[in-house]
Coordinates of C-alpha atoms in Angstrom, one line a residue:
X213 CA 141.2 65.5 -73.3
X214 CA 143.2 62.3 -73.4
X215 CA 143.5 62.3 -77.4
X216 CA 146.2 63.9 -78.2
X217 CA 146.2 63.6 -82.0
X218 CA 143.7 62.1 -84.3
X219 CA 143.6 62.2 -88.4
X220 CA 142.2 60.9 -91.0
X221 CA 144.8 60.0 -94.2
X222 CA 143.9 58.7 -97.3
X223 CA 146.3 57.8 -100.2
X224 CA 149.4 58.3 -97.4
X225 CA 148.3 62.5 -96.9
X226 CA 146.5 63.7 -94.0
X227 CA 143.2 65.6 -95.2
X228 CA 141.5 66.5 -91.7
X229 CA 141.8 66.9 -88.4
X230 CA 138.7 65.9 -86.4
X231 CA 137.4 67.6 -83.5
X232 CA 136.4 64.1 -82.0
X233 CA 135.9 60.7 -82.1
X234 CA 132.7 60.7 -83.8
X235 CA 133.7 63.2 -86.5
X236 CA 136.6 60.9 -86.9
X237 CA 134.5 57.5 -87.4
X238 CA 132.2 59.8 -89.8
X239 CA 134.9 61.5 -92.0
X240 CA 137.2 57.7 -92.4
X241 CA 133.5 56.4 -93.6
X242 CA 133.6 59.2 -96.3
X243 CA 136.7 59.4 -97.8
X244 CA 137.7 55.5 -97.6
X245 CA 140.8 56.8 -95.4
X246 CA 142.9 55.5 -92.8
X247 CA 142.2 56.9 -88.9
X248 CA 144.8 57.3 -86.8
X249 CA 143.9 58.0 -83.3
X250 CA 146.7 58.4 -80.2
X251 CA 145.3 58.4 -76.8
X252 CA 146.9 59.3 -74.3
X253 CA 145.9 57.9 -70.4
X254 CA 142.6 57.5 -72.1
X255 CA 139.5 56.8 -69.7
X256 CA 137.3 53.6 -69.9
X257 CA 134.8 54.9 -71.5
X258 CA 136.9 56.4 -74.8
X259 CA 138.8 52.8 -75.0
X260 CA 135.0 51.3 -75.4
X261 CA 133.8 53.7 -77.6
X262 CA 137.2 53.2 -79.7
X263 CA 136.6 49.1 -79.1
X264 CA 132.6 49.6 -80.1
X265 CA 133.2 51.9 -83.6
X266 CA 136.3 48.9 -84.5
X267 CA 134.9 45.7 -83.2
X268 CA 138.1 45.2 -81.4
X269 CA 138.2 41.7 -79.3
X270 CA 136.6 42.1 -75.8
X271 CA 140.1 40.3 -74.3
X272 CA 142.2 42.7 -76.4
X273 CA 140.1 45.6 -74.9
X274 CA 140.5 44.3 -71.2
X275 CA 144.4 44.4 -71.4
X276 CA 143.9 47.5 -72.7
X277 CA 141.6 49.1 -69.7
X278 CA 143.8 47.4 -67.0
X279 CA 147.4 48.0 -68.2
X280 CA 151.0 46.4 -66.6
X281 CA 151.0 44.0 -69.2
X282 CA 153.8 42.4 -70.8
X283 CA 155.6 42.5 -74.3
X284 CA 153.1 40.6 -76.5
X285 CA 152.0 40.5 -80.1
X286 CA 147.9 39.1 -80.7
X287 CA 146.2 38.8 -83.9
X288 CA 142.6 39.0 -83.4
X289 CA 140.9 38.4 -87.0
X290 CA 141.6 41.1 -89.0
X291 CA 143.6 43.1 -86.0
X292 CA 146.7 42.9 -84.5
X293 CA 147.3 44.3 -81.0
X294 CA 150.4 44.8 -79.4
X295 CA 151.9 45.6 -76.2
X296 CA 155.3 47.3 -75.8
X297 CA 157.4 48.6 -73.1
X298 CA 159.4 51.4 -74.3
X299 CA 162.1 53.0 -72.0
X300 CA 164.5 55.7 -71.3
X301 CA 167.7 56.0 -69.5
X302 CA 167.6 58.3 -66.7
X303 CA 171.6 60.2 -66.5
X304 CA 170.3 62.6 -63.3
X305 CA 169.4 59.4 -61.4
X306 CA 170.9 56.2 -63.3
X307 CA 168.1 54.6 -63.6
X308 CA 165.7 53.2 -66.2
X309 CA 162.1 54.2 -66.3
X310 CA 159.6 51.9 -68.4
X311 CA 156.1 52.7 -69.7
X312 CA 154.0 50.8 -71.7
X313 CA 152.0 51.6 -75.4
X314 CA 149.1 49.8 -76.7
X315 CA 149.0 49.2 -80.2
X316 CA 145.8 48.5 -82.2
X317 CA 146.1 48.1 -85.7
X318 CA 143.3 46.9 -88.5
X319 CA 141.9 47.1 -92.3
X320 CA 141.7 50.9 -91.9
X321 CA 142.8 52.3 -88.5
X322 CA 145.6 52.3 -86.0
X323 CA 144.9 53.2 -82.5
X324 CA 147.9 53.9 -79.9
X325 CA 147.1 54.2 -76.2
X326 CA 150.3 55.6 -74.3
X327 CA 150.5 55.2 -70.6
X328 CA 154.3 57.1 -69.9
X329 CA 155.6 60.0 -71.6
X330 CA 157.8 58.1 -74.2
X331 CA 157.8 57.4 -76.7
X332 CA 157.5 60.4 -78.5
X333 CA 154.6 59.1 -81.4
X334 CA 154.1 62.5 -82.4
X335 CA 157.6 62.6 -83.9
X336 CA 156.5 58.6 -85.6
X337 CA 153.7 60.8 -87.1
X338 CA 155.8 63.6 -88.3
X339 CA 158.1 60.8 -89.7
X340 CA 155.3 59.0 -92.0
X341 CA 153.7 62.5 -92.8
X342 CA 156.7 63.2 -94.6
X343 CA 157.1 60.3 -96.6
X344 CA 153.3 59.5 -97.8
X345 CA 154.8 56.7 -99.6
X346 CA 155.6 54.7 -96.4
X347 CA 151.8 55.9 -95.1
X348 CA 150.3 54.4 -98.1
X349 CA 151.3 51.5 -97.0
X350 CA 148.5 51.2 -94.3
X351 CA 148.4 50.9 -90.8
X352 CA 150.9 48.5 -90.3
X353 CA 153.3 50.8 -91.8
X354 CA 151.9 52.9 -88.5
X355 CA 152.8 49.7 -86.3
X356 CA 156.5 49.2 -88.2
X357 CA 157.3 52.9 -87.4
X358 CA 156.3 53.1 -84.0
X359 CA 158.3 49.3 -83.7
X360 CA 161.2 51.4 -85.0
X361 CA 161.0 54.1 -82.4
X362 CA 160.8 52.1 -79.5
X363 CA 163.5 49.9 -80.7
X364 CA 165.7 53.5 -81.6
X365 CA 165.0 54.6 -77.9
X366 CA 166.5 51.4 -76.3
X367 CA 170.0 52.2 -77.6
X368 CA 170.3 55.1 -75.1
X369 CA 169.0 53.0 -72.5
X370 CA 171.8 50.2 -73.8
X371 CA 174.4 53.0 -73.7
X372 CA 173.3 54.3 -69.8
X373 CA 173.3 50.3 -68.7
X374 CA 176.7 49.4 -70.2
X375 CA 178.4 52.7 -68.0
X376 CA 176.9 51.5 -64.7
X377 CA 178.2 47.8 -65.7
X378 CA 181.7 49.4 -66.3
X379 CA 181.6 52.0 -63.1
X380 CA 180.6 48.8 -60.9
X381 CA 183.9 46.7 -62.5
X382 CA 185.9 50.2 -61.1
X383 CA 184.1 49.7 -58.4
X384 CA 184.3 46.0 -57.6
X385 CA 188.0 46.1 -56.4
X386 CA 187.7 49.3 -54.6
X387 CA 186.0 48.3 -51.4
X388 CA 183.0 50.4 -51.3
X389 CA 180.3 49.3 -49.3
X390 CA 177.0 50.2 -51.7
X391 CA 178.8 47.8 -54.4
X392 CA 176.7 44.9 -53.5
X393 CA 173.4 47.2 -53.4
X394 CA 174.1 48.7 -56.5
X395 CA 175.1 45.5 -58.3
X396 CA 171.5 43.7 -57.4
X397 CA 169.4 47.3 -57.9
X398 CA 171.4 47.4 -61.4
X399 CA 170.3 43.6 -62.1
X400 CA 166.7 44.1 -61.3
X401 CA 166.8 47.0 -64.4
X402 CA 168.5 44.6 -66.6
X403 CA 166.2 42.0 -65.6
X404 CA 163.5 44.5 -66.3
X405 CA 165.0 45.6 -69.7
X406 CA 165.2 42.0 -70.7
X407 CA 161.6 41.1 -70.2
X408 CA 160.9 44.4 -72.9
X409 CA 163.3 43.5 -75.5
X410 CA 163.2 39.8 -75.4
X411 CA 159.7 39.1 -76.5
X412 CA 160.4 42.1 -79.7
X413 CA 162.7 39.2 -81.2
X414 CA 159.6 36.8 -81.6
X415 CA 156.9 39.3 -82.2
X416 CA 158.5 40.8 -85.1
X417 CA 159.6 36.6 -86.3
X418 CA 155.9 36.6 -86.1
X419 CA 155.0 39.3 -88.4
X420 CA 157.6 38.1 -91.0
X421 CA 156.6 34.8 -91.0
X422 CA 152.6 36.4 -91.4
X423 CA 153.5 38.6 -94.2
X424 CA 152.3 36.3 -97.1
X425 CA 149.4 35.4 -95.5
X426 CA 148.2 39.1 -94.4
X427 CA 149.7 40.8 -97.6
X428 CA 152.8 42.3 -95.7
X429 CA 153.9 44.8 -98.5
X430 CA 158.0 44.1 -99.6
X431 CA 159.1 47.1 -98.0
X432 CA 157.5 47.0 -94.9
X433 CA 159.0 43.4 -95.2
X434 CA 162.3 45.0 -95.5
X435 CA 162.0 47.5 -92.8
X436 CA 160.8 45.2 -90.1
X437 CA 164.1 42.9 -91.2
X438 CA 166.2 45.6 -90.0
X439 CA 164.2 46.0 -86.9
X440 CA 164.7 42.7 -86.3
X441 CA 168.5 42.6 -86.4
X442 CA 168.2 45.9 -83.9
X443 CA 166.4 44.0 -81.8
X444 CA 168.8 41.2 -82.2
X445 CA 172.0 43.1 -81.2
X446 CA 170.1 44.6 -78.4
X447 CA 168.8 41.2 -76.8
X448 CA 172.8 40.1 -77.1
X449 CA 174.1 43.4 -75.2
X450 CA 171.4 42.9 -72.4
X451 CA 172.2 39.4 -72.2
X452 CA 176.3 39.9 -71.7
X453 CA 174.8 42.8 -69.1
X454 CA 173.5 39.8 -66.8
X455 CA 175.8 37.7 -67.6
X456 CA 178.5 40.4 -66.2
X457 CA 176.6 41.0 -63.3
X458 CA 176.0 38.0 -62.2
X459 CA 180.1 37.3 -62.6
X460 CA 180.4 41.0 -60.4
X461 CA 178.2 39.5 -57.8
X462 CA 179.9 36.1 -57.5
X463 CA 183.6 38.1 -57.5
X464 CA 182.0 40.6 -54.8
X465 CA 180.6 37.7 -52.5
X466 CA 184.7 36.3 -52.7
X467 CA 185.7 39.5 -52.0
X468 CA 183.5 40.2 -49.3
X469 CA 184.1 36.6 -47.8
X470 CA 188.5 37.1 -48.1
X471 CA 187.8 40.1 -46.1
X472 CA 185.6 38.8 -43.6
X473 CA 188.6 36.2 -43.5
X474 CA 191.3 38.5 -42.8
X475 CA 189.7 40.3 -40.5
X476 CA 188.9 37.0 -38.5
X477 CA 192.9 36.6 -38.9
X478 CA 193.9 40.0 -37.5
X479 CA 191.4 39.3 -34.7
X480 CA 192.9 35.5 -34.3
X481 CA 196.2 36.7 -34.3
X482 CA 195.1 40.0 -32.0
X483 CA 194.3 37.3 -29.3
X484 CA 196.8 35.1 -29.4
X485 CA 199.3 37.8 -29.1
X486 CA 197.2 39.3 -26.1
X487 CA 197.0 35.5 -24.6
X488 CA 201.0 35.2 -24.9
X489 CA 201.0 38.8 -22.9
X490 CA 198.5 37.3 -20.3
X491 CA 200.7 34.0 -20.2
X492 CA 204.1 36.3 -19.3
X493 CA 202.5 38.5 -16.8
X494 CA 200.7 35.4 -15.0
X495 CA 203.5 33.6 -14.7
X496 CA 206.1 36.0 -13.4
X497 CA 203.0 36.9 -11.0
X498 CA 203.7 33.1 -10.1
X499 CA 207.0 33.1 -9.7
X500 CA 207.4 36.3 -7.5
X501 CA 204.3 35.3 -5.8
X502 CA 206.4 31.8 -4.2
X503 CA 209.5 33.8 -2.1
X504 CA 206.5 36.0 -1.0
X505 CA 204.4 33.2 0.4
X506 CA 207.4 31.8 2.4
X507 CA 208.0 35.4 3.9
X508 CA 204.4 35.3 4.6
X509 CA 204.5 32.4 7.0
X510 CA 207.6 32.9 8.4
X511 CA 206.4 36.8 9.3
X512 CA 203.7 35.5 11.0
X513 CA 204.2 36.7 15.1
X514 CA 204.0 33.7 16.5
X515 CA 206.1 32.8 20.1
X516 CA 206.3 29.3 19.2
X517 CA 207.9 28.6 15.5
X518 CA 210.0 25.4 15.5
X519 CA 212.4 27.3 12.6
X520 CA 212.7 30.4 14.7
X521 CA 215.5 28.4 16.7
X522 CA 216.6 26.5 14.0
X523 CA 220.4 27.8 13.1
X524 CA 219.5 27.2 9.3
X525 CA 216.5 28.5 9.3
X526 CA 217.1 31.9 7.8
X527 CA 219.0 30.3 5.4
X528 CA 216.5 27.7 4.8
X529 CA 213.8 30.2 4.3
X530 CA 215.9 31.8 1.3
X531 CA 216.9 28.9 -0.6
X532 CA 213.5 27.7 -0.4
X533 CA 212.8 31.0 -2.1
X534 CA 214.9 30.9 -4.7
X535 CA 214.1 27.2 -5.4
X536 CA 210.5 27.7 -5.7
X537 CA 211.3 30.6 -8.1
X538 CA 213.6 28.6 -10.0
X539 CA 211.7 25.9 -10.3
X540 CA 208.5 27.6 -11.5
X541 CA 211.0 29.8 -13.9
X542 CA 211.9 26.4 -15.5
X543 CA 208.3 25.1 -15.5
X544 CA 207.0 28.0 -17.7
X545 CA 209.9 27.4 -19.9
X546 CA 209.2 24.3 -20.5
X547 CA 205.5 25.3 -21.4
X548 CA 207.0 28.2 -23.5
X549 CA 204.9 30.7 -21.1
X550 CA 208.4 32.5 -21.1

């Protein structure tokens, strides 16, 4: 069974416990009470029995059936539905996982329709069970205390973020190589976080500014005030979380590109002290390559050498060798080969 608790309350006080829908639709007919139904993963056909018995709107009930939708408030006649992603920090993983809750609230009846494990509406229902003064109040005192709940469990999730935001700052500066990875995986969650929280700030603007007109008791008035500025210090956190990040990613990309830099440098400087080398040894390589080119020719065994008679010949032969060495010497100098 996907329904996972279903009552029927009148005057704030739970008086049965029905076995199933119908019984449920009977016994709120009876008594004049409020129903309160939680599904949980329900399947089609409970959502349109649940949509049949409460006349709920055909559109509302096709978000309903299809899920992945986003943070939204919709008053349909007499019945508000609302769509909220809860979430919860991770620590084993450092990550945030998001579900998403259903809310259908009229006259007489509040149906939830969870699709992740939080939040936890059977601690909501324990919560307005034991004060019947705040479950008097209606359904929408159903809506204002699951609201609460979902706004309670993002503080955690705030608490988890703000840690990765400060390990990345440690991080940033100490040249690991998954910093960059981690900072755009990190921005997607915030990203993520944002588009649940964001829309809460104008949902809940909506329902204060509808109380008058839909007999929004005082107190509830109150409470959702103070959900409200939750909602309002989240939103601000989240928002300096991007912000951050996007200021880590642009100091990463600097620090990345300064160390691509010097490491073009070392390299640049690597070869020019390895072309200076080359420069040394190919010119000496010139120089002692001149006296040996002069021995060369005259070593040749030829009979006829117009030098080999020559009285200065020898000598000849050796101060062109030392000329040609000198001169070359000098050359390189000049070029600052040497």
């Amino acid at each position: 069974m996907t329904m996972v608790d279903n009552a029927v309350y009148v005057d704030g006080r739970r008086t049965d416990n029905p076995r199933n829908l119908d019984e449920t639709f009977e016994v709120m007919r009876e008594r004049g009470g409020m129903a309160w139904i939680g599904l949980y993963r329900p399947e089609p056909a409970e959502i349109q029995s649940v949509a049949a018995e409460f006349g709920l709107h055909e559109l509302a009930v096709e978000d309903a059936l299809h899920g992945h939708q986003r943070a939204k408030l919709e008053r349909y006649g007499d019945t508000l539905f609302t769509v909220l992603r809860p979430a919860r920090y991770l620590d084993d993983v450092e990550k945030v996982e998001f579900g998403e809750l259903h809310v259908f609230v009229g006259p007489d009846f509040a149906v939830t329709i969870r699709h992740a494990e939080s939040p936890n509406l059977a601690r909501v229902r324990q919560r307005l069970e034991t004060a019947p003064e705040l479950l008097t109040l209606g359904p929408q005192a159903v809506l204002y205390a699951i609201l609460d709940e979902v706004v309670d469990q993002y503080q955690p999730v705030v608490a988890g973020l703000e840690n990765d935001v400060d390990e990345i700052e440690d991080e940033l500066f100490g040249s690991s190589p998954d910093v960059t990875r981690r900072i755009y995986e990190l921005s997607r969650e915030v990203i993520e976080f944002q588009r649940a929280t964001h829309p809460l700030r104008g949902m809940l603007e909506n329902l204060l500014r509808g109380s008058e007109k839909y007999a929004l008791d005082l107190e509830l008035q109150n409470r959702l005030r103070d959900v409200h500025d939750h909602v309002l210090r989240i939103v601000e956190r989240v928002d300096g979380f991007r912000a951050l990040l996007q200021n880590a990613l642009m100091v990463n990309a600097a620090l990345v590109g300064q160390q691509q830099n010097e490491e073009m440098r070392h390299l640049s400087e690597s070869s020019l002290a390895q072309n200076e080398e080359v420069k040394k040894i190919s010119s000496w390589a010139a120089i002692l390559f001149a006296p040996t080119l002069v021995g060369t020719v005259y070593g040749m065994n030829f009979n006829y050498m117009p030098e080999l008679d020559w009285i200065f010949g020898y000598p000849f032969a050796l101060a062109l060798m030392v000329v040609m060495g000198i001169v070359l010497y000098l050359s390189f100098r000049w070029r600052k080969w040497l």
